[in-house]
Coordinates of C-alpha atoms in Angstrom, one line a residue:
X441 CA -81.5 76.2 -33.2
X442 CA -82.0 79.5 -34.9
X443 CA -80.4 79.9 -38.4
X444 CA -81.8 83.3 -39.3
X445 CA -79.2 86.0 -40.4
X446 CA -79.4 89.3 -42.0
X447 CA -77.3 90.7 -44.9
X448 CA -77.2 94.0 -46.6
X449 CA -76.1 94.6 -50.2
X450 CA -75.9 97.7 -52.4
X451 CA -75.5 96.9 -56.1
X452 CA -77.2 99.7 -58.1
X453 CA -80.9 100.2 -58.2
X454 CA -82.5 98.4 -55.3
X455 CA -85.6 97.3 -57.2
X456 CA -83.7 94.6 -59.2
X457 CA -81.6 93.6 -56.2
X458 CA -84.7 93.0 -54.1
X459 CA -86.3 90.9 -56.9
X460 CA -83.0 88.9 -57.4
X461 CA -82.6 88.0 -53.7
X462 CA -86.3 87.5 -52.9
X463 CA -86.4 84.6 -55.5
X464 CA -83.6 82.6 -53.8
X465 CA -84.4 79.5 -51.8
X466 CA -83.6 80.2 -48.2
X467 CA -84.3 83.9 -48.3
X468 CA -87.1 84.6 -45.9
X469 CA -87.6 88.3 -46.4
X470 CA -86.3 91.3 -48.4
X471 CA -86.7 95.0 -48.0
X472 CA -85.2 98.0 -49.8
X473 CA -83.8 101.0 -48.1
X474 CA -80.9 103.4 -47.6
X475 CA -77.7 102.7 -45.8
X476 CA -74.2 104.1 -45.3
X477 CA -74.9 107.8 -45.3
X478 CA -75.0 110.7 -42.8
X479 CA -78.6 111.8 -43.0
X480 CA -81.1 110.2 -40.6
X481 CA -84.4 108.9 -42.0
X482 CA -83.6 110.0 -45.6
X483 CA -86.3 110.1 -48.3
X484 CA -85.8 108.8 -51.8
X485 CA -85.8 112.5 -53.0
X486 CA -82.9 113.3 -50.7
X487 CA -80.9 110.1 -51.5
X488 CA -81.4 110.8 -55.2
X489 CA -79.6 114.1 -54.9
X490 CA -76.4 112.2 -54.3
X491 CA -75.6 114.3 -51.2
X492 CA -76.6 112.1 -48.3
X493 CA -73.9 109.4 -48.6
X494 CA -76.5 106.7 -48.6
X495 CA -76.6 103.7 -51.0
X496 CA -79.7 102.1 -52.3
X497 CA -79.6 98.8 -50.3
X498 CA -81.5 95.6 -50.0
X499 CA -81.9 93.9 -46.6
X500 CA -81.9 90.1 -46.9
X501 CA -83.1 87.9 -44.1
X502 CA -82.1 84.4 -44.8
X503 CA -81.9 80.9 -43.3
X504 CA -78.2 80.1 -43.2
X505 CA -79.1 76.3 -43.0
X506 CA -80.6 76.7 -46.5
X507 CA -78.4 79.3 -48.2
X508 CA -75.0 80.5 -46.9
X509 CA -73.8 84.1 -46.7
X510 CA -71.0 83.0 -49.2
X511 CA -73.7 81.9 -51.6
X512 CA -75.5 85.3 -51.3
X513 CA -72.2 87.1 -51.9
X514 CA -71.7 85.0 -55.1
X515 CA -75.1 86.0 -56.3
X516 CA -74.2 89.7 -55.4
X517 CA -71.0 89.6 -57.4
X518 CA -72.5 87.7 -60.3
X519 CA -75.4 90.1 -61.0
X520 CA -73.8 93.6 -61.2
X521 CA -70.6 95.2 -62.3
X522 CA -68.4 95.5 -59.2
X523 CA -65.8 97.6 -61.1
X524 CA -67.8 100.7 -61.8
X525 CA -67.5 103.3 -59.1
X526 CA -70.9 104.9 -58.3
X527 CA -72.6 103.5 -61.3
X528 CA -74.7 100.6 -62.5
X529 CA -76.0 100.6 -66.0
X530 CA -77.8 103.9 -66.6
X531 CA -77.9 104.7 -62.8
X532 CA -75.1 107.2 -61.8
X533 CA -74.3 108.5 -58.4
X534 CA -72.8 107.3 -55.1
X535 CA -76.3 105.9 -54.2
X536 CA -75.7 103.2 -56.8
X537 CA -72.3 102.1 -55.6
X538 CA -71.2 98.5 -55.0
X539 CA -71.1 97.8 -51.3
X540 CA -71.5 95.1 -48.8
X541 CA -72.6 95.8 -45.2
X542 CA -71.6 92.8 -43.1
X543 CA -73.5 92.4 -39.8
X544 CA -70.9 90.2 -38.0
X545 CA -67.2 89.7 -38.0
X546 CA -67.7 86.3 -39.7
X547 CA -69.7 88.0 -42.5
X548 CA -67.0 90.6 -42.9
X549 CA -64.3 88.0 -43.1
X550 CA -66.3 86.0 -45.6
X551 CA -67.0 89.0 -47.8
X552 CA -63.3 89.9 -47.9
X553 CA -62.4 86.2 -48.7
X554 CA -65.0 86.0 -51.5
X555 CA -63.9 89.3 -53.1
X556 CA -60.3 88.1 -53.0
X557 CA -61.2 84.7 -54.5
X558 CA -63.3 86.3 -57.3
X559 CA -60.9 89.2 -58.0
X560 CA -59.2 87.5 -61.0
X561 CA -62.4 86.5 -62.6
X562 CA -63.8 90.0 -62.1
X563 CA -60.7 91.6 -63.6
X564 CA -60.8 89.2 -66.6
X565 CA -64.5 89.8 -67.2
X566 CA -64.4 93.6 -66.9
X567 CA -60.8 94.4 -67.6
X568 CA -60.8 96.5 -64.4
X569 CA -60.3 96.1 -60.6
X570 CA -63.3 95.6 -58.4
X571 CA -64.2 98.8 -56.4
X572 CA -66.8 97.1 -54.1
X573 CA -66.6 98.5 -50.6
X574 CA -66.9 96.2 -47.6
X575 CA -68.0 98.1 -44.6
X576 CA -66.8 97.2 -41.1
X577 CA -69.1 95.0 -39.2
X578 CA -68.1 96.7 -36.0
X579 CA -69.5 100.0 -37.3
X580 CA -72.7 98.8 -39.1
X581 CA -74.6 101.9 -40.3
X582 CA -78.3 102.2 -39.7
X583 CA -80.7 100.8 -42.4
X584 CA -83.5 103.1 -43.2
X585 CA -86.4 101.4 -45.0
X586 CA -87.4 103.0 -48.3
X587 CA -90.9 104.3 -48.9
X588 CA -93.7 101.8 -49.4
X589 CA -93.9 102.4 -53.2
X590 CA -90.3 101.1 -53.6
X591 CA -91.0 97.8 -51.8
X592 CA -91.4 95.0 -54.3
X593 CA -91.5 97.6 -57.0
X594 CA -90.8 95.3 -59.9
X595 CA -93.6 92.9 -58.8
X596 CA -96.0 95.8 -58.9
X597 CA -94.4 97.3 -62.1
X598 CA -93.1 94.3 -64.1
X599 CA -91.8 96.6 -66.9
X600 CA -89.8 98.8 -64.6
X601 CA -86.1 99.5 -65.2
X602 CA -83.6 97.1 -63.7
X603 CA -79.9 97.0 -64.3
X604 CA -79.4 93.7 -62.5
X605 CA -78.0 91.1 -65.0
X606 CA -76.2 87.8 -64.7
X607 CA -72.6 88.5 -65.7
X608 CA -71.5 84.9 -65.8
X609 CA -69.0 84.9 -62.9
X610 CA -68.3 81.5 -61.6
X611 CA -68.7 80.4 -58.0
X612 CA -65.6 80.8 -55.8
X613 CA -65.5 77.2 -54.4

């Protein structure tokens, strides 16, 4: 039986998101790229202009028998500020928005349920409503891999900037 699934998360700078997810048990592969915009095969220089509609995104391939999509969502919500529109830390622009790109109807339902379950904790922590977008699984946009120098960037540049932090949100059991 095959338990491999793919998930896509945008949560600010993709360097930190990739490092975060790549370290989780059950995650088999990560890759950074661009998703959710209107330009085909965008470059970093184009996405950085904040005119393409793309978000810096991490693709996460995982074994759902080892780590569930719900657990990945809990990691997602507990390591960035889901209440700031188009901003994470010092990174500003729509390419740094908080967004989930479900690949199936089940993932979409789970993402909506987890956001609803964590909403009060998020509001209490940040004194603001979450603005995380959840894309429709039926209209999954294309994922465009980022340039090679962005892949595993923080492994190659351990002192590189990363806005990903543990914000102390609890699990939504």
